[in-house]
PDB file of N, CA and C in Angstrom:
ATOM      1  N   UNK A   5      20.562  13.312  11.777  1.00  0.00           N
ATOM      2  CA  UNK A   5      20.780  11.883  11.680  1.00  0.00           C
ATOM      3  C   UNK A   5      21.627  11.589  10.457  1.00  0.00           C
ATOM      4  N   UNK A   6      22.461  10.617  10.602  1.00  0.00           N
ATOM      5  CA  UNK A   6      23.328  10.274   9.485  1.00  0.00           C
ATOM      6  C   UNK A   6      22.618   9.325   8.533  1.00  0.00           C
ATOM      7  N   UNK A   7      23.138   9.222   7.342  1.00  0.00           N
ATOM      8  CA  UNK A   7      22.587   8.318   6.339  1.00  0.00           C
ATOM      9  C   UNK A   7      22.675   6.878   6.822  1.00  0.00           C
ATOM     10  N   UNK A   8      23.658   6.568   7.668  1.00  0.00           N
ATOM     11  CA  UNK A   8      23.860   5.208   8.152  1.00  0.00           C
ATOM     12  C   UNK A   8      22.642   4.685   8.898  1.00  0.00           C
ATOM     13  N   UNK A   9      21.980   5.511   9.659  1.00  0.00           N
ATOM     14  CA  UNK A   9      20.802   5.073  10.404  1.00  0.00           C
ATOM     15  C   UNK A   9      19.748   4.504   9.458  1.00  0.00           C
ATOM     16  N   UNK A  10      19.530   5.149   8.345  1.00  0.00           N
ATOM     17  CA  UNK A  10      18.508   4.722   7.407  1.00  0.00           C
ATOM     18  C   UNK A  10      18.909   3.452   6.674  1.00  0.00           C
ATOM     19  N   UNK A  11      20.191   3.232   6.543  1.00  0.00           N
ATOM     20  CA  UNK A  11      20.689   2.053   5.840  1.00  0.00           C
ATOM     21  C   UNK A  11      20.893   0.870   6.775  1.00  0.00           C
ATOM     22  N   UNK A  12      20.734   1.065   8.057  1.00  0.00           N
ATOM     23  CA  UNK A  12      21.003   0.019   9.054  1.00  0.00           C
ATOM     24  C   UNK A  12      19.937  -1.064   9.015  1.00  0.00           C
ATOM     25  N   UNK A  13      20.376  -2.288   9.152  1.00  0.00           N
ATOM     26  CA  UNK A  13      19.446  -3.408   9.283  1.00  0.00           C
ATOM     27  C   UNK A  13      19.194  -4.135   7.983  1.00  0.00           C
ATOM     28  N   UNK A  14      18.419  -5.177   8.107  1.00  0.00           N
ATOM     29  CA  UNK A  14      18.059  -5.981   6.940  1.00  0.00           C
ATOM     30  C   UNK A  14      17.022  -5.228   6.103  1.00  0.00           C
ATOM     31  N   UNK A  15      16.785  -5.739   4.927  1.00  0.00           N
ATOM     32  CA  UNK A  15      15.771  -5.131   4.065  1.00  0.00           C
ATOM     33  C   UNK A  15      14.407  -5.153   4.755  1.00  0.00           C
ATOM     34  N   UNK A  16      14.101  -6.237   5.441  1.00  0.00           N
ATOM     35  CA  UNK A  16      12.813  -6.336   6.140  1.00  0.00           C
ATOM     36  C   UNK A  16      12.713  -5.307   7.262  1.00  0.00           C
ATOM     37  N   UNK A  17      13.794  -5.103   7.992  1.00  0.00           N
ATOM     38  CA  UNK A  17      13.788  -4.094   9.068  1.00  0.00           C
ATOM     39  C   UNK A  17      13.631  -2.687   8.500  1.00  0.00           C
ATOM     40  N   UNK A  18      14.309  -2.417   7.399  1.00  0.00           N
ATOM     41  CA  UNK A  18      14.189  -1.093   6.774  1.00  0.00           C
ATOM     42  C   UNK A  18      12.790  -0.894   6.197  1.00  0.00           C
ATOM     43  N   UNK A  19      12.189  -1.947   5.647  1.00  0.00           N
ATOM     44  CA  UNK A  19      10.817  -1.871   5.144  1.00  0.00           C
ATOM     45  C   UNK A  19       9.859  -1.529   6.275  1.00  0.00           C
ATOM     46  N   UNK A  20      10.017  -2.222   7.404  1.00  0.00           N
ATOM     47  CA  UNK A  20       9.179  -1.929   8.569  1.00  0.00           C
ATOM     48  C   UNK A  20       9.377  -0.490   9.040  1.00  0.00           C
ATOM     49  N   UNK A  21      10.621  -0.051   9.078  1.00  0.00           N
ATOM     50  CA  UNK A  21      10.928   1.314   9.512  1.00  0.00           C
ATOM     51  C   UNK A  21      10.308   2.336   8.559  1.00  0.00           C
ATOM     52  N   UNK A  22      10.411   2.084   7.264  1.00  0.00           N
ATOM     53  CA  UNK A  22       9.843   3.002   6.271  1.00  0.00           C
ATOM     54  C   UNK A  22       8.329   3.100   6.434  1.00  0.00           C
ATOM     55  N   UNK A  23       7.684   1.978   6.656  1.00  0.00           N
ATOM     56  CA  UNK A  23       6.226   1.989   6.852  1.00  0.00           C
ATOM     57  C   UNK A  23       5.848   2.751   8.118  1.00  0.00           C
ATOM     58  N   UNK A  24       6.632   2.602   9.172  1.00  0.00           N
ATOM     59  CA  UNK A  24       6.354   3.350  10.407  1.00  0.00           C
ATOM     60  C   UNK A  24       6.452   4.853  10.174  1.00  0.00           C
ATOM     61  N   UNK A  25       7.507   5.267   9.471  1.00  0.00           N
ATOM     62  CA  UNK A  25       7.654   6.691   9.172  1.00  0.00           C
ATOM     63  C   UNK A  25       6.518   7.175   8.281  1.00  0.00           C
ATOM     64  N   UNK A  26       6.114   6.362   7.304  1.00  0.00           N
ATOM     65  CA  UNK A  26       5.011   6.744   6.428  1.00  0.00           C
ATOM     66  C   UNK A  26       3.729   6.900   7.231  1.00  0.00           C
ATOM     67  N   UNK A  27       3.435   5.930   8.081  1.00  0.00           N
ATOM     68  CA  UNK A  27       2.221   5.985   8.898  1.00  0.00           C
ATOM     69  C   UNK A  27       2.224   7.177   9.851  1.00  0.00           C
ATOM     70  N   UNK A  28       3.426   7.613  10.253  1.00  0.00           N
ATOM     71  CA  UNK A  28       3.552   8.788  11.116  1.00  0.00           C
ATOM     72  C   UNK A  28       3.548  10.095  10.306  1.00  0.00           C
ATOM     73  N   UNK A  29       3.312   9.971   9.001  1.00  0.00           N
ATOM     74  CA  UNK A  29       3.274  11.103   8.074  1.00  0.00           C
ATOM     75  C   UNK A  29       4.610  11.818   7.959  1.00  0.00           C
ATOM     76  N   UNK A  30       5.670  11.059   8.183  1.00  0.00           N
ATOM     77  CA  UNK A  30       7.037  11.553   7.976  1.00  0.00           C
ATOM     78  C   UNK A  30       7.472  11.075   6.591  1.00  0.00           C
ATOM     79  N   UNK A  31       6.854  11.676   5.569  1.00  0.00           N
ATOM     80  CA  UNK A  31       6.999  11.182   4.210  1.00  0.00           C
ATOM     81  C   UNK A  31       8.412  11.332   3.654  1.00  0.00           C
ATOM     82  N   UNK A  32       9.093  12.401   3.991  1.00  0.00           N
ATOM     83  CA  UNK A  32      10.456  12.589   3.496  1.00  0.00           C
ATOM     84  C   UNK A  32      11.396  11.524   4.057  1.00  0.00           C
ATOM     85  N   UNK A  33      11.237  11.205   5.327  1.00  0.00           N
ATOM     86  CA  UNK A  33      12.070  10.180   5.945  1.00  0.00           C
ATOM     87  C   UNK A  33      11.745   8.811   5.365  1.00  0.00           C
ATOM     88  N   UNK A  34      10.465   8.533   5.185  1.00  0.00           N
ATOM     89  CA  UNK A  34      10.063   7.261   4.577  1.00  0.00           C
ATOM     90  C   UNK A  34      10.661   7.136   3.180  1.00  0.00           C
ATOM     91  N   UNK A  35      10.597   8.205   2.404  1.00  0.00           N
ATOM     92  CA  UNK A  35      11.147   8.175   1.046  1.00  0.00           C
ATOM     93  C   UNK A  35      12.650   7.934   1.066  1.00  0.00           C
ATOM     94  N   UNK A  36      13.309   8.520   2.022  1.00  0.00           N
ATOM     95  CA  UNK A  36      14.766   8.346   2.140  1.00  0.00           C
ATOM     96  C   UNK A  36      15.115   6.877   2.342  1.00  0.00           C
ATOM     97  N   UNK A  37      14.370   6.204   3.181  1.00  0.00           N
ATOM     98  CA  UNK A  37      14.606   4.780   3.433  1.00  0.00           C
ATOM     99  C   UNK A  37      14.207   3.954   2.207  1.00  0.00           C
ATOM    100  N   UNK A  38      13.063   4.268   1.646  1.00  0.00           N
ATOM    101  CA  UNK A  38      12.539   3.489   0.524  1.00  0.00           C
ATOM    102  C   UNK A  38      13.388   3.610  -0.729  1.00  0.00           C
ATOM    103  N   UNK A  39      14.022   4.754  -0.950  1.00  0.00           N
ATOM    104  CA  UNK A  39      14.902   4.909  -2.115  1.00  0.00           C
ATOM    105  C   UNK A  39      15.982   3.836  -2.117  1.00  0.00           C
ATOM    106  N   UNK A  40      16.567   3.587  -0.944  1.00  0.00           N
ATOM    107  CA  UNK A  40      17.593   2.554  -0.848  1.00  0.00           C
ATOM    108  C   UNK A  40      17.040   1.165  -1.120  1.00  0.00           C
ATOM    109  N   UNK A  41      15.877   0.889  -0.563  1.00  0.00           N
ATOM    110  CA  UNK A  41      15.255  -0.422  -0.781  1.00  0.00           C
ATOM    111  C   UNK A  41      14.915  -0.641  -2.251  1.00  0.00           C
ATOM    112  N   UNK A  42      14.368   0.378  -2.891  1.00  0.00           N
ATOM    113  CA  UNK A  42      13.994   0.255  -4.302  1.00  0.00           C
ATOM    114  C   UNK A  42      15.230   0.070  -5.170  1.00  0.00           C
ATOM    115  N   UNK A  43      16.310   0.750  -4.837  1.00  0.00           N
ATOM    116  CA  UNK A  43      17.522   0.581  -5.645  1.00  0.00           C
ATOM    117  C   UNK A  43      18.110  -0.823  -5.473  1.00  0.00           C
ATOM    118  N   UNK A  44      17.961  -1.399  -4.294  1.00  0.00           N
ATOM    119  CA  UNK A  44      18.448  -2.758  -4.051  1.00  0.00           C
ATOM    120  C   UNK A  44      17.534  -3.819  -4.659  1.00  0.00           C
ATOM    121  N   UNK A  45      16.227  -3.562  -4.635  1.00  0.00           N
ATOM    122  CA  UNK A  45      15.231  -4.538  -5.096  1.00  0.00           C
ATOM    123  C   UNK A  45      14.239  -3.854  -6.034  1.00  0.00           C
ATOM    124  N   UNK A  46      14.685  -3.501  -7.235  1.00  0.00           N
ATOM    125  CA  UNK A  46      13.831  -2.704  -8.129  1.00  0.00           C
ATOM    126  C   UNK A  46      12.553  -3.407  -8.584  1.00  0.00           C
ATOM    127  N   UNK A  47      12.477  -4.705  -8.455  1.00  0.00           N
ATOM    128  CA  UNK A  47      11.294  -5.427  -8.888  1.00  0.00           C
ATOM    129  C   UNK A  47      10.199  -5.529  -7.847  1.00  0.00           C
ATOM    130  N   UNK A  48      10.427  -5.008  -6.654  1.00  0.00           N
ATOM    131  CA  UNK A  48       9.435  -5.084  -5.574  1.00  0.00           C
ATOM    132  C   UNK A  48       8.393  -3.981  -5.750  1.00  0.00           C
ATOM    133  N   UNK A  49       7.206  -4.368  -6.135  1.00  0.00           N
ATOM    134  CA  UNK A  49       6.147  -3.395  -6.401  1.00  0.00           C
ATOM    135  C   UNK A  49       5.708  -2.652  -5.145  1.00  0.00           C
ATOM    136  N   UNK A  50       5.557  -3.356  -4.037  1.00  0.00           N
ATOM    137  CA  UNK A  50       5.062  -2.715  -2.805  1.00  0.00           C
ATOM    138  C   UNK A  50       5.985  -1.591  -2.354  1.00  0.00           C
ATOM    139  N   UNK A  51       7.281  -1.814  -2.408  1.00  0.00           N
ATOM    140  CA  UNK A  51       8.232  -0.784  -1.987  1.00  0.00           C
ATOM    141  C   UNK A  51       8.163   0.425  -2.909  1.00  0.00           C
ATOM    142  N   UNK A  52       8.084   0.163  -4.201  1.00  0.00           N
ATOM    143  CA  UNK A  52       8.033   1.264  -5.170  1.00  0.00           C
ATOM    144  C   UNK A  52       6.724   2.045  -5.043  1.00  0.00           C
ATOM    145  N   UNK A  53       5.614   1.353  -4.795  1.00  0.00           N
ATOM    146  CA  UNK A  53       4.332   2.050  -4.612  1.00  0.00           C
ATOM    147  C   UNK A  53       4.347   2.917  -3.354  1.00  0.00           C
ATOM    148  N   UNK A  54       4.915   2.397  -2.272  1.00  0.00           N
ATOM    149  CA  UNK A  54       4.983   3.204  -1.054  1.00  0.00           C
ATOM    150  C   UNK A  54       5.901   4.403  -1.256  1.00  0.00           C
ATOM    151  N   UNK A  55       6.983   4.218  -2.008  1.00  0.00           N
ATOM    152  CA  UNK A  55       7.865   5.341  -2.327  1.00  0.00           C
ATOM    153  C   UNK A  55       7.101   6.385  -3.141  1.00  0.00           C
ATOM    154  N   UNK A  56       6.337   5.948  -4.122  1.00  0.00           N
ATOM    155  CA  UNK A  56       5.540   6.885  -4.924  1.00  0.00           C
ATOM    156  C   UNK A  56       4.542   7.628  -4.046  1.00  0.00           C
ATOM    157  N   UNK A  57       3.918   6.921  -3.112  1.00  0.00           N
ATOM    158  CA  UNK A  57       2.964   7.569  -2.197  1.00  0.00           C
ATOM    159  C   UNK A  57       3.672   8.588  -1.306  1.00  0.00           C
ATOM    160  N   UNK A  58       4.864   8.246  -0.829  1.00  0.00           N
ATOM    161  CA  UNK A  58       5.625   9.180   0.006  1.00  0.00           C
ATOM    162  C   UNK A  58       5.977  10.433  -0.795  1.00  0.00           C
ATOM    163  N   UNK A  59       6.381  10.233  -2.041  1.00  0.00           N
ATOM    164  CA  UNK A  59       6.672  11.380  -2.905  1.00  0.00           C
ATOM    165  C   UNK A  59       5.408  12.215  -3.134  1.00  0.00           C
ATOM    166  N   UNK A  60       4.289  11.555  -3.400  1.00  0.00           N
ATOM    167  CA  UNK A  60       3.027  12.255  -3.649  1.00  0.00           C
ATOM    168  C   UNK A  60       2.653  13.118  -2.444  1.00  0.00           C
ATOM    169  N   UNK A  61       2.710  12.530  -1.270  1.00  0.00           N
ATOM    170  CA  UNK A  61       2.300  13.252  -0.068  1.00  0.00           C
ATOM    171  C   UNK A  61       3.278  14.353   0.326  1.00  0.00           C
ATOM    172  N   UNK A  62       4.509  14.261  -0.156  1.00  0.00           N
ATOM    173  CA  UNK A  62       5.477  15.320   0.142  1.00  0.00           C
ATOM    174  C   UNK A  62       5.632  16.276  -1.051  1.00  0.00           C
ATOM    175  N   UNK A  63       4.662  16.222  -1.971  1.00  0.00           N
ATOM    176  CA  UNK A  63       4.589  17.131  -3.130  1.00  0.00           C
ATOM    177  C   UNK A  63       5.792  17.015  -4.062  1.00  0.00           C
ATOM    178  N   UNK A  64       6.385  15.846  -4.130  1.00  0.00           N
ATOM    179  CA  UNK A  64       7.450  15.570  -5.100  1.00  0.00           C
ATOM    180  C   UNK A  64       6.806  14.800  -6.255  1.00  0.00           C
ATOM    181  N   UNK A  65       5.974  15.512  -6.984  1.00  0.00           N
ATOM    182  CA  UNK A  65       5.083  14.871  -7.943  1.00  0.00           C
ATOM    183  C   UNK A  65       5.805  14.269  -9.138  1.00  0.00           C
ATOM    184  N   UNK A  66       6.857  14.889  -9.627  1.00  0.00           N
ATOM    185  CA  UNK A  66       7.565  14.297 -10.765  1.00  0.00           C
ATOM    186  C   UNK A  66       8.266  13.007 -10.346  1.00  0.00           C
ATOM    187  N   UNK A  67       8.757  12.950  -9.123  1.00  0.00           N
ATOM    188  CA  UNK A  67       9.361  11.706  -8.629  1.00  0.00           C
ATOM    189  C   UNK A  67       8.296  10.627  -8.457  1.00  0.00           C
ATOM    190  N   UNK A  68       7.135  11.009  -7.951  1.00  0.00           N
ATOM    191  CA  UNK A  68       6.031  10.050  -7.813  1.00  0.00           C
ATOM    192  C   UNK A  68       5.654   9.506  -9.187  1.00  0.00           C
ATOM    193  N   UNK A  69       5.553  10.385 -10.165  1.00  0.00           N
ATOM    194  CA  UNK A  69       5.207   9.968 -11.522  1.00  0.00           C
ATOM    195  C   UNK A  69       6.233   8.972 -12.061  1.00  0.00           C
ATOM    196  N   UNK A  70       7.498   9.240 -11.849  1.00  0.00           N
ATOM    197  CA  UNK A  70       8.559   8.343 -12.327  1.00  0.00           C
ATOM    198  C   UNK A  70       8.414   6.954 -11.723  1.00  0.00           C
ATOM    199  N   UNK A  71       8.181   6.888 -10.421  1.00  0.00           N
ATOM    200  CA  UNK A  71       8.042   5.582  -9.755  1.00  0.00           C
ATOM    201  C   UNK A  71       6.794   4.849 -10.240  1.00  0.00           C
ATOM    202  N   UNK A  72       5.707   5.567 -10.410  1.00  0.00           N
ATOM    203  CA  UNK A  72       4.465   4.942 -10.857  1.00  0.00           C
ATOM    204  C   UNK A  72       4.588   4.426 -12.284  1.00  0.00           C
ATOM    205  N   UNK A  73       5.254   5.180 -13.126  1.00  0.00           N
ATOM    206  CA  UNK A  73       5.463   4.719 -14.506  1.00  0.00           C
ATOM    207  C   UNK A  73       6.355   3.475 -14.526  1.00  0.00           C
ATOM    208  N   UNK A  74       7.325   3.394 -13.620  1.00  0.00           N
ATOM    209  CA  UNK A  74       8.175   2.204 -13.544  1.00  0.00           C
ATOM    210  C   UNK A  74       7.351   0.979 -13.141  1.00  0.00           C
ATOM    211  N   UNK A  75       6.431   1.156 -12.196  1.00  0.00           N
ATOM    212  CA  UNK A  75       5.553   0.049 -11.793  1.00  0.00           C
ATOM    213  C   UNK A  75       4.702  -0.385 -12.973  1.00  0.00           C
ATOM    214  N   UNK A  76       4.103   0.570 -13.668  1.00  0.00           N
ATOM    215  CA  UNK A  76       3.189   0.258 -14.765  1.00  0.00           C
ATOM    216  C   UNK A  76       3.916  -0.310 -15.979  1.00  0.00           C
ATOM    217  N   UNK A  77       5.174   0.018 -16.133  1.00  0.00           N
ATOM    218  CA  UNK A  77       5.957  -0.569 -17.222  1.00  0.00           C
ATOM    219  C   UNK A  77       6.089  -2.079 -17.018  1.00  0.00           C
ATOM    220  N   UNK A  78       6.279  -2.490 -15.770  1.00  0.00           N
ATOM    221  CA  UNK A  78       6.392  -3.918 -15.437  1.00  0.00           C
ATOM    222  C   UNK A  78       5.025  -4.595 -15.340  1.00  0.00           C
ATOM    223  N   UNK A  79       4.037  -3.849 -14.855  1.00  0.00           N
ATOM    224  CA  UNK A  79       2.719  -4.434 -14.607  1.00  0.00           C
ATOM    225  C   UNK A  79       1.637  -3.430 -15.012  1.00  0.00           C
ATOM    226  N   UNK A  80       1.272  -3.411 -16.301  1.00  0.00           N
ATOM    227  CA  UNK A  80       0.322  -2.411 -16.795  1.00  0.00           C
ATOM    228  C   UNK A  80      -1.078  -2.498 -16.179  1.00  0.00           C
ATOM    229  N   UNK A  81      -1.407  -3.599 -15.519  1.00  0.00           N
ATOM    230  CA  UNK A  81      -2.736  -3.724 -14.919  1.00  0.00           C
ATOM    231  C   UNK A  81      -2.703  -3.548 -13.403  1.00  0.00           C
ATOM    232  N   UNK A  82      -1.657  -2.941 -12.883  1.00  0.00           N
ATOM    233  CA  UNK A  82      -1.583  -2.628 -11.453  1.00  0.00           C
ATOM    234  C   UNK A  82      -2.548  -1.467 -11.204  1.00  0.00           C
ATOM    235  N   UNK A  83      -3.723  -1.802 -10.703  1.00  0.00           N
ATOM    236  CA  UNK A  83      -4.824  -0.850 -10.547  1.00  0.00           C
ATOM    237  C   UNK A  83      -4.437   0.371  -9.720  1.00  0.00           C
ATOM    238  N   UNK A  84      -3.855   0.154  -8.557  1.00  0.00           N
ATOM    239  CA  UNK A  84      -3.567   1.271  -7.664  1.00  0.00           C
ATOM    240  C   UNK A  84      -2.531   2.223  -8.276  1.00  0.00           C
ATOM    241  N   UNK A  85      -1.523   1.668  -8.946  1.00  0.00           N
ATOM    242  CA  UNK A  85      -0.522   2.517  -9.598  1.00  0.00           C
ATOM    243  C   UNK A  85      -1.167   3.345 -10.699  1.00  0.00           C
ATOM    244  N   UNK A  86      -2.099   2.745 -11.419  1.00  0.00           N
ATOM    245  CA  UNK A  86      -2.803   3.457 -12.496  1.00  0.00           C
ATOM    246  C   UNK A  86      -3.613   4.622 -11.912  1.00  0.00           C
ATOM    247  N   UNK A  87      -4.338   4.358 -10.826  1.00  0.00           N
ATOM    248  CA  UNK A  87      -5.128   5.397 -10.162  1.00  0.00           C
ATOM    249  C   UNK A  87      -4.226   6.505  -9.617  1.00  0.00           C
ATOM    250  N   UNK A  88      -3.160   6.106  -8.946  1.00  0.00           N
ATOM    251  CA  UNK A  88      -2.232   7.106  -8.384  1.00  0.00           C
ATOM    252  C   UNK A  88      -1.581   7.953  -9.466  1.00  0.00           C
ATOM    253  N   UNK A  89      -1.229   7.330 -10.591  1.00  0.00           N
ATOM    254  CA  UNK A  89      -0.622   8.095 -11.677  1.00  0.00           C
ATOM    255  C   UNK A  89      -1.618   9.139 -12.181  1.00  0.00           C
ATOM    256  N   UNK A  90      -2.865   8.736 -12.351  1.00  0.00           N
ATOM    257  CA  UNK A  90      -3.880   9.700 -12.776  1.00  0.00           C
ATOM    258  C   UNK A  90      -4.013  10.853 -11.804  1.00  0.00           C
ATOM    259  N   UNK A  91      -4.039  10.539 -10.538  1.00  0.00           N
ATOM    260  CA  UNK A  91      -4.173  11.605  -9.532  1.00  0.00           C
ATOM    261  C   UNK A  91      -2.931  12.476  -9.457  1.00  0.00           C
ATOM    262  N   UNK A  92      -1.768  11.871  -9.637  1.00  0.00           N
ATOM    263  CA  UNK A  92      -0.511  12.634  -9.629  1.00  0.00           C
ATOM    264  C   UNK A  92      -0.489  13.609 -10.796  1.00  0.00           C
ATOM    265  N   UNK A  93      -0.900  13.138 -11.963  1.00  0.00           N
ATOM    266  CA  UNK A  93      -0.941  14.016 -13.138  1.00  0.00           C
ATOM    267  C   UNK A  93      -1.966  15.122 -12.955  1.00  0.00           C
ATOM    268  N   UNK A  94      -3.115  14.788 -12.382  1.00  0.00           N
ATOM    269  CA  UNK A  94      -4.133  15.817 -12.091  1.00  0.00           C
ATOM    270  C   UNK A  94      -3.569  16.893 -11.172  1.00  0.00           C
ATOM    271  N   UNK A  95      -2.878  16.452 -10.154  1.00  0.00           N
ATOM    272  CA  UNK A  95      -2.332  17.394  -9.169  1.00  0.00           C
ATOM    273  C   UNK A  95      -1.286  18.312  -9.790  1.00  0.00           C
ATOM    274  N   UNK A  96      -0.665  17.851 -10.870  1.00  0.00           N
ATOM    275  CA  UNK A  96       0.297  18.680 -11.596  1.00  0.00           C
ATOM    276  C   UNK A  96      -0.394  19.584 -12.615  1.00  0.00           C
ATOM    277  N   UNK A  97      -1.723  19.510 -12.680  1.00  0.00           N
ATOM    278  CA  UNK A  97      -2.459  20.327 -13.625  1.00  0.00           C
ATOM    279  C   UNK A  97      -2.496  19.727 -15.022  1.00  0.00           C
ATOM    280  N   UNK A  98      -2.170  18.455 -15.152  1.00  0.00           N
ATOM    281  CA  UNK A  98      -2.123  17.773 -16.452  1.00  0.00           C
ATOM    282  C   UNK A  98      -3.370  16.888 -16.601  1.00  0.00           C
ATOM    283  N   UNK A  99      -4.514  17.531 -16.607  1.00  0.00           N
ATOM    284  CA  UNK A  99      -5.802  16.839 -16.613  1.00  0.00           C
ATOM    285  C   UNK A  99      -5.962  15.936 -17.833  1.00  0.00           C
ATOM    286  N   UNK A 100      -5.578  16.418 -18.992  1.00  0.00           N
ATOM    287  CA  UNK A 100      -5.721  15.616 -20.217  1.00  0.00           C
ATOM    288  C   UNK A 100      -4.852  14.359 -20.150  1.00  0.00           C
ATOM    289  N   UNK A 101      -3.657  14.484 -19.596  1.00  0.00           N
ATOM    290  CA  UNK A 101      -2.773  13.323 -19.453  1.00  0.00           C
ATOM    291  C   UNK A 101      -3.322  12.348 -18.414  1.00  0.00           C
ATOM    292  N   UNK A 102      -3.999  12.872 -17.410  1.00  0.00           N
ATOM    293  CA  UNK A 102      -4.521  12.049 -16.320  1.00  0.00           C
ATOM    294  C   UNK A 102      -5.741  11.240 -16.729  1.00  0.00           C
ATOM    295  N   UNK A 103      -6.562  11.798 -17.608  1.00  0.00           N
ATOM    296  CA  UNK A 103      -7.859  11.198 -17.938  1.00  0.00           C
ATOM    297  C   UNK A 103      -7.786   9.732 -18.364  1.00  0.00           C
ATOM    298  N   UNK A 104      -6.900   9.333 -19.284  1.00  0.00           N
ATOM    299  CA  UNK A 104      -6.892   7.919 -19.680  1.00  0.00           C
ATOM    300  C   UNK A 104      -6.525   6.980 -18.535  1.00  0.00           C
ATOM    301  N   UNK A 105      -5.634   7.422 -17.661  1.00  0.00           N
ATOM    302  CA  UNK A 105      -5.232   6.587 -16.523  1.00  0.00           C
ATOM    303  C   UNK A 105      -6.379   6.433 -15.536  1.00  0.00           C
ATOM    304  N   UNK A 106      -7.102   7.516 -15.314  1.00  0.00           N
ATOM    305  CA  UNK A 106      -8.240   7.458 -14.396  1.00  0.00           C
ATOM    306  C   UNK A 106      -9.376   6.608 -14.965  1.00  0.00           C
ATOM    307  N   UNK A 107      -9.586   6.695 -16.280  1.00  0.00           N
ATOM    308  CA  UNK A 107     -10.616   5.858 -16.916  1.00  0.00           C
ATOM    309  C   UNK A 107     -10.245   4.383 -16.813  1.00  0.00           C
ATOM    310  N   UNK A 108      -8.984   4.066 -17.074  1.00  0.00           N
ATOM    311  CA  UNK A 108      -8.525   2.674 -16.959  1.00  0.00           C
ATOM    312  C   UNK A 108      -8.664   2.165 -15.527  1.00  0.00           C
ATOM    313  N   UNK A 109      -8.285   2.986 -14.571  1.00  0.00           N
ATOM    314  CA  UNK A 109      -8.401   2.588 -13.161  1.00  0.00           C
ATOM    315  C   UNK A 109      -9.855   2.338 -12.797  1.00  0.00           C
ATOM    316  N   UNK A 110     -10.750   3.181 -13.271  1.00  0.00           N
ATOM    317  CA  UNK A 110     -12.176   3.001 -12.993  1.00  0.00           C
ATOM    318  C   UNK A 110     -12.688   1.719 -13.642  1.00  0.00           C
ATOM    319  N   UNK A 111     -12.268   1.460 -14.866  1.00  0.00           N
ATOM    320  CA  UNK A 111     -12.688   0.233 -15.550  1.00  0.00           C
ATOM    321  C   UNK A 111     -12.160  -1.000 -14.824  1.00  0.00           C
ATOM    322  N   UNK A 112     -10.933  -0.947 -14.348  1.00  0.00           N
ATOM    323  CA  UNK A 112     -10.337  -2.069 -13.614  1.00  0.00           C
ATOM    324  C   UNK A 112     -11.083  -2.321 -12.304  1.00  0.00           C
ATOM    325  N   UNK A 113     -11.618  -1.256 -11.724  1.00  0.00           N
ATOM    326  CA  UNK A 113     -12.356  -1.376 -10.470  1.00  0.00           C
ATOM    327  C   UNK A 113     -13.807  -1.757 -10.706  1.00  0.00           C
ATOM    328  N   UNK A 114     -14.219  -1.846 -11.976  1.00  0.00           N
ATOM    329  CA  UNK A 114     -15.588  -2.213 -12.300  1.00  0.00           C
ATOM    330  C   UNK A 114     -16.575  -1.070 -12.202  1.00  0.00           C
ATOM    331  N   UNK A 115     -16.065   0.151 -12.186  1.00  0.00           N
ATOM    332  CA  UNK A 115     -16.944   1.318 -12.136  1.00  0.00           C
ATOM    333  C   UNK A 115     -17.390   1.669 -13.543  1.00  0.00           C
ATOM    334  N   UNK A 116     -18.658   1.896 -13.699  1.00  0.00           N
ATOM    335  CA  UNK A 116     -19.215   2.219 -15.012  1.00  0.00           C
ATOM    336  C   UNK A 116     -19.291   3.728 -15.187  1.00  0.00           C
ATOM    337  N   UNK A 117     -18.934   4.165 -16.395  1.00  0.00           N
ATOM    338  CA  UNK A 117     -19.036   5.596 -16.707  1.00  0.00           C
ATOM    339  C   UNK A 117     -20.507   5.961 -16.872  1.00  0.00           C
ATOM    340  N   UNK A 118     -20.872   7.124 -16.385  1.00  0.00           N
ATOM    341  CA  UNK A 118     -22.279   7.572 -16.494  1.00  0.00           C
ATOM    342  C   UNK A 118     -22.483   8.399 -17.739  1.00  0.00           C
TER     343      UNK A 118
END
């Protein structure tokens, strides 16, 4: 498939297409579509979070980390991005780096430490 197929349509149509590919577990294809959307609309949190999830599920962990840090730079209390960043860092074997993010995510969710 050519790059044109992924770029075809309005932003809303491409968003719908990216979500369909993500739901079908075609994470690389979803990421390909979402990269264009994020570059066009960098302030859209939902698109960037889905891109980070697509990267996470396709084991592109450093790319997922980059997207999650961009979300948190704009919105430090974005709970899901905080949780995902912690899990992404854990998956990279960076447990010490992950711990503060996971603690913050738990606190934001109202979970008490035992």
